[in-house]
């Protein structure tokens, strides 16, 4: 077991340095963020301005505002002595080898004998930075390449030098994964390491298709975006976000650094890109790049005139049928497409697969490391070698040979000497050593696909949910409806599995899934369909069943633990709040957002928030409880979504006892261990709550006045105010004239009575229809 870092220093407060410091603080470290001294006046002026700017970034870099207190600012002239007390020093200064070497020489005599030092360089040789320093320093030195933004992008590339002590590397692998929530890839000390080497190559291919091959910007972004399992920003929106100047800088530095790269010419900066940068067209930072937003419309660049024009109709054939397929089948169908879309994709993907294969063993020894790097660093759903296997190992080899696309020597050897069907076989991967080696999946990660591959582990299932045996007396309720919504089948299934659990020998249950988001809320399309047909009684019955099911979970005789990451909205939030215990990824975005679709929470959300407000007050008096009620009213009324698991605790969506973990891949395992722990401790249901303090009419009047002020200020619409009044009515106890103690059932009934009639409102129906059509909320 390694010792976790408790203190760190980040040297350089630029865009990356400030964000790395913030994420270390998110992880609980005390952080010193230092930069060069200001030439005059306050020497901390530069670092303070940089930190202030970083705190305004969107999405936010901190889990909560309080985390900023863990970061202490300073400068290189006055505060380098602080480095004597820190466990880890990360250098993030300008990409200049001489400057980095000079800084390392300065800190070598200050740091403690066991402090680890790393550089966040993205392009310079790591070994060169510390080569003149003593061996004792070099043994504790390596590259740690975070990806921007460090909080949100999972990849952390570790680049050991020839002198790096193996225990230092292993400690950073352990800490980075467990405490920073990172996916760790060990890269060789080669130009741009792994992810950027492959990713920049793919970007340059896309740009070349625009400049030389007649495809439009929109066509290329369509064919390099979500259609093929990549971020929706595709090639050109991503380039705009990164910065065209940054892209040119990276490519210009990479080209001379890779003289033996068989595809080196792909990194030669095209004239178009050079001209854009020379004229100050740098992408999102300057408001225009390949795209420009003008009067609410998205325009794209005409490469000949440099004017921005509306998108022309795409000449890609019929893609709608392909888009409906699951990703593996989508890739196969696109690869076989006879039109221009298929022509582009075949050339594009064959080039990337060839290039990726040629980088082994130059940048890494394993195809799995390249696949992980591209998934975690560039947001690809599948890495190059995973795509190769899906399209067919032999098919790709044949097509490369037909198209005169070069094949790496180790691939040729693989074909000649081994009867292999692909790079991956279950939990093993083929490597240039000509053997399959274990993927070494961490023991604290649960692979649901592997569990479901054994039929005996599926204890119950319907079309949208299943009860799985996780072993050790723990079961998992996995729902896999569209958008992970709480559909009719998911909710009826939950009732069935609770019956099964209650009458079995299992210790308890985890509720979760392997998707990016825990739950998108109730299935609005199903509810909306019933509302449009006037079946309000049926909806009332469903709401009552939903409430009863969540109450049953809350007071169940065996431990039930929600395993959450990503979005948990509306009814999904209410499900999380009902679970007696929760394991949540730090990157959990939880909220009661019903008002954004013209409703109020109807499955216990308001009831639990009212109880939270009363329980957090110093005393159960109106004056003490009212500030917490006001906070709940604003949180729910503004459909606020927590920025992190920690903020979800502050807002009342998660209890103080919820376990928040940095690495979301561990959530199912940790939730399983929570079930076992609670069972071994002698689990007893939460005591029933029949005395919730609500404040009655005086509090309701105050909340309604606040809504009026918001409406008059233009912050909310008239209909928002109408909904806020319904929220206030339930939150304060309905028609009660004075503060009173009420039961949970009393508040649940108020929720039902207020929720169902809202579905008859025209503006609510408009909001639901708009969200289902556009995926965006409507303010009417």
PDB file of C-alpha atoms in Angstrom, residues 66-165:
ATOM      1  CA  UNK A  66     -14.971  25.978  -0.421  1.00  0.00           C
ATOM      2  CA  UNK A  67     -12.301  23.877  -2.148  1.00  0.00           C
ATOM      3  CA  UNK A  68     -10.516  27.100  -3.148  1.00  0.00           C
ATOM      4  CA  UNK A  69      -9.468  27.500   0.478  1.00  0.00           C
ATOM      5  CA  UNK A  70      -7.026  24.614   0.021  1.00  0.00           C
ATOM      6  CA  UNK A  71      -5.020  26.571  -2.574  1.00  0.00           C
ATOM      7  CA  UNK A  72      -2.366  29.036  -1.376  1.00  0.00           C
ATOM      8  CA  UNK A  73      -0.863  31.404  -3.934  1.00  0.00           C
ATOM      9  CA  UNK A  74       2.748  32.519  -4.153  1.00  0.00           C
ATOM     10  CA  UNK A  75       5.650  33.457  -6.415  1.00  0.00           C
ATOM     11  CA  UNK A  76       9.040  32.018  -7.302  1.00  0.00           C
ATOM     12  CA  UNK A  77      11.009  34.816  -5.609  1.00  0.00           C
ATOM     13  CA  UNK A  78       9.425  34.709  -2.178  1.00  0.00           C
ATOM     14  CA  UNK A  79       7.807  31.322  -1.732  1.00  0.00           C
ATOM     15  CA  UNK A  80       9.907  28.545  -3.270  1.00  0.00           C
ATOM     16  CA  UNK A  81      10.930  27.610   0.268  1.00  0.00           C
ATOM     17  CA  UNK A  82       7.422  26.137   0.719  1.00  0.00           C
ATOM     18  CA  UNK A  83       8.511  23.305  -1.532  1.00  0.00           C
ATOM     19  CA  UNK A  84      10.522  21.857   1.346  1.00  0.00           C
ATOM     20  CA  UNK A  85       7.255  20.749   2.954  1.00  0.00           C
ATOM     21  CA  UNK A  86       5.378  19.262  -0.006  1.00  0.00           C
ATOM     22  CA  UNK A  87       5.044  15.652  -1.172  1.00  0.00           C
ATOM     23  CA  UNK A  88       4.692  16.315  -4.896  1.00  0.00           C
ATOM     24  CA  UNK A  89       5.918  19.155  -7.141  1.00  0.00           C
ATOM     25  CA  UNK A  90       4.374  19.543 -10.602  1.00  0.00           C
ATOM     26  CA  UNK A  91       6.092  21.889 -13.049  1.00  0.00           C
ATOM     27  CA  UNK A  92       3.709  23.513 -15.563  1.00  0.00           C
ATOM     28  CA  UNK A  93       5.690  26.517 -16.839  1.00  0.00           C
ATOM     29  CA  UNK A  94       6.091  27.646 -20.436  1.00  0.00           C
ATOM     30  CA  UNK A  95       7.103  24.974 -22.989  1.00  0.00           C
ATOM     31  CA  UNK A  96      10.744  26.039 -23.125  1.00  0.00           C
ATOM     32  CA  UNK A  97      13.402  23.447 -22.340  1.00  0.00           C
ATOM     33  CA  UNK A  98      15.954  25.900 -20.944  1.00  0.00           C
ATOM     34  CA  UNK A  99      13.412  27.535 -18.619  1.00  0.00           C
ATOM     35  CA  UNK A 100      12.246  24.171 -17.328  1.00  0.00           C
ATOM     36  CA  UNK A 101      15.838  23.036 -16.741  1.00  0.00           C
ATOM     37  CA  UNK A 102      16.669  26.222 -14.837  1.00  0.00           C
ATOM     38  CA  UNK A 103      13.609  25.861 -12.620  1.00  0.00           C
ATOM     39  CA  UNK A 104      14.432  22.231 -11.856  1.00  0.00           C
ATOM     40  CA  UNK A 105      17.938  23.254 -10.840  1.00  0.00           C
ATOM     41  CA  UNK A 106      16.489  25.856  -8.456  1.00  0.00           C
ATOM     42  CA  UNK A 107      14.110  23.492  -6.703  1.00  0.00           C
ATOM     43  CA  UNK A 108      16.516  20.538  -6.488  1.00  0.00           C
ATOM     44  CA  UNK A 109      18.184  21.979  -3.395  1.00  0.00           C
ATOM     45  CA  UNK A 110      14.887  22.895  -1.714  1.00  0.00           C
ATOM     46  CA  UNK A 111      12.615  19.867  -1.920  1.00  0.00           C
ATOM     47  CA  UNK A 112      12.701  17.096   0.679  1.00  0.00           C
ATOM     48  CA  UNK A 113      14.626  13.901   0.016  1.00  0.00           C
ATOM     49  CA  UNK A 114      11.462  11.912  -0.752  1.00  0.00           C
ATOM     50  CA  UNK A 115       9.406  14.486  -2.666  1.00  0.00           C
ATOM     51  CA  UNK A 116       8.350  13.486  -6.179  1.00  0.00           C
ATOM     52  CA  UNK A 117       8.835  15.969  -9.021  1.00  0.00           C
ATOM     53  CA  UNK A 118       7.035  15.787 -12.351  1.00  0.00           C
ATOM     54  CA  UNK A 119       6.690  17.893 -15.477  1.00  0.00           C
ATOM     55  CA  UNK A 120       3.444  18.432 -17.357  1.00  0.00           C
ATOM     56  CA  UNK A 121       5.196  19.048 -20.653  1.00  0.00           C
ATOM     57  CA  UNK A 122       3.184  17.936 -23.643  1.00  0.00           C
ATOM     58  CA  UNK A 123       5.903  18.046 -26.262  1.00  0.00           C
ATOM     59  CA  UNK A 124       9.419  18.325 -24.828  1.00  0.00           C
ATOM     60  CA  UNK A 125      11.564  15.246 -24.096  1.00  0.00           C
ATOM     61  CA  UNK A 126      11.010  14.464 -20.425  1.00  0.00           C
ATOM     62  CA  UNK A 127      14.458  12.953 -20.010  1.00  0.00           C
ATOM     63  CA  UNK A 128      16.144  16.165 -21.180  1.00  0.00           C
ATOM     64  CA  UNK A 129      14.521  18.338 -18.527  1.00  0.00           C
ATOM     65  CA  UNK A 130      16.381  16.839 -15.563  1.00  0.00           C
ATOM     66  CA  UNK A 131      19.330  15.114 -17.224  1.00  0.00           C
ATOM     67  CA  UNK A 132      21.956  17.412 -15.616  1.00  0.00           C
ATOM     68  CA  UNK A 133      20.643  16.917 -12.075  1.00  0.00           C
ATOM     69  CA  UNK A 134      21.834  14.306  -9.554  1.00  0.00           C
ATOM     70  CA  UNK A 135      20.681  10.700  -9.878  1.00  0.00           C
ATOM     71  CA  UNK A 136      18.851  10.997  -6.562  1.00  0.00           C
ATOM     72  CA  UNK A 137      16.666  13.701  -8.163  1.00  0.00           C
ATOM     73  CA  UNK A 138      16.223  11.906 -11.487  1.00  0.00           C
ATOM     74  CA  UNK A 139      15.006   8.776  -9.719  1.00  0.00           C
ATOM     75  CA  UNK A 140      12.076  10.793  -8.356  1.00  0.00           C
ATOM     76  CA  UNK A 141      11.367  12.622 -11.604  1.00  0.00           C
ATOM     77  CA  UNK A 142       8.987  11.785 -14.473  1.00  0.00           C
ATOM     78  CA  UNK A 143       6.380  13.240 -16.788  1.00  0.00           C
ATOM     79  CA  UNK A 144       2.740  13.610 -15.706  1.00  0.00           C
ATOM     80  CA  UNK A 145       0.726  14.744 -18.718  1.00  0.00           C
ATOM     81  CA  UNK A 146      -2.756  15.896 -17.685  1.00  0.00           C
ATOM     82  CA  UNK A 147      -5.354  16.584 -20.359  1.00  0.00           C
ATOM     83  CA  UNK A 148      -7.330  19.816 -20.555  1.00  0.00           C
ATOM     84  CA  UNK A 149      -9.570  20.321 -18.648  1.00  0.00           C
ATOM     85  CA  UNK A 150      -7.856  18.220 -15.943  1.00  0.00           C
ATOM     86  CA  UNK A 151     -10.965  17.849 -13.822  1.00  0.00           C
ATOM     87  CA  UNK A 152     -13.110  16.452 -16.612  1.00  0.00           C
ATOM     88  CA  UNK A 153     -10.786  14.552 -18.957  1.00  0.00           C
ATOM     89  CA  UNK A 154      -9.888  11.205 -17.492  1.00  0.00           C
ATOM     90  CA  UNK A 155      -6.523  10.552 -19.111  1.00  0.00           C
ATOM     91  CA  UNK A 156      -3.263  10.998 -17.215  1.00  0.00           C
ATOM     92  CA  UNK A 157      -0.194   9.916 -19.162  1.00  0.00           C
ATOM     93  CA  UNK A 158       2.790   8.979 -17.003  1.00  0.00           C
ATOM     94  CA  UNK A 159       6.151   9.193 -18.765  1.00  0.00           C
ATOM     95  CA  UNK A 160       9.011   7.645 -16.794  1.00  0.00           C
ATOM     96  CA  UNK A 161      12.581   8.394 -17.796  1.00  0.00           C
ATOM     97  CA  UNK A 162      15.367   5.847 -17.935  1.00  0.00           C
ATOM     98  CA  UNK A 163      16.212   6.801 -14.337  1.00  0.00           C
ATOM     99  CA  UNK A 164      12.718   6.909 -12.775  1.00  0.00           C
ATOM    100  CA  UNK A 165      12.405   4.541  -9.820  1.00  0.00           C
TER     101      UNK A 165
END
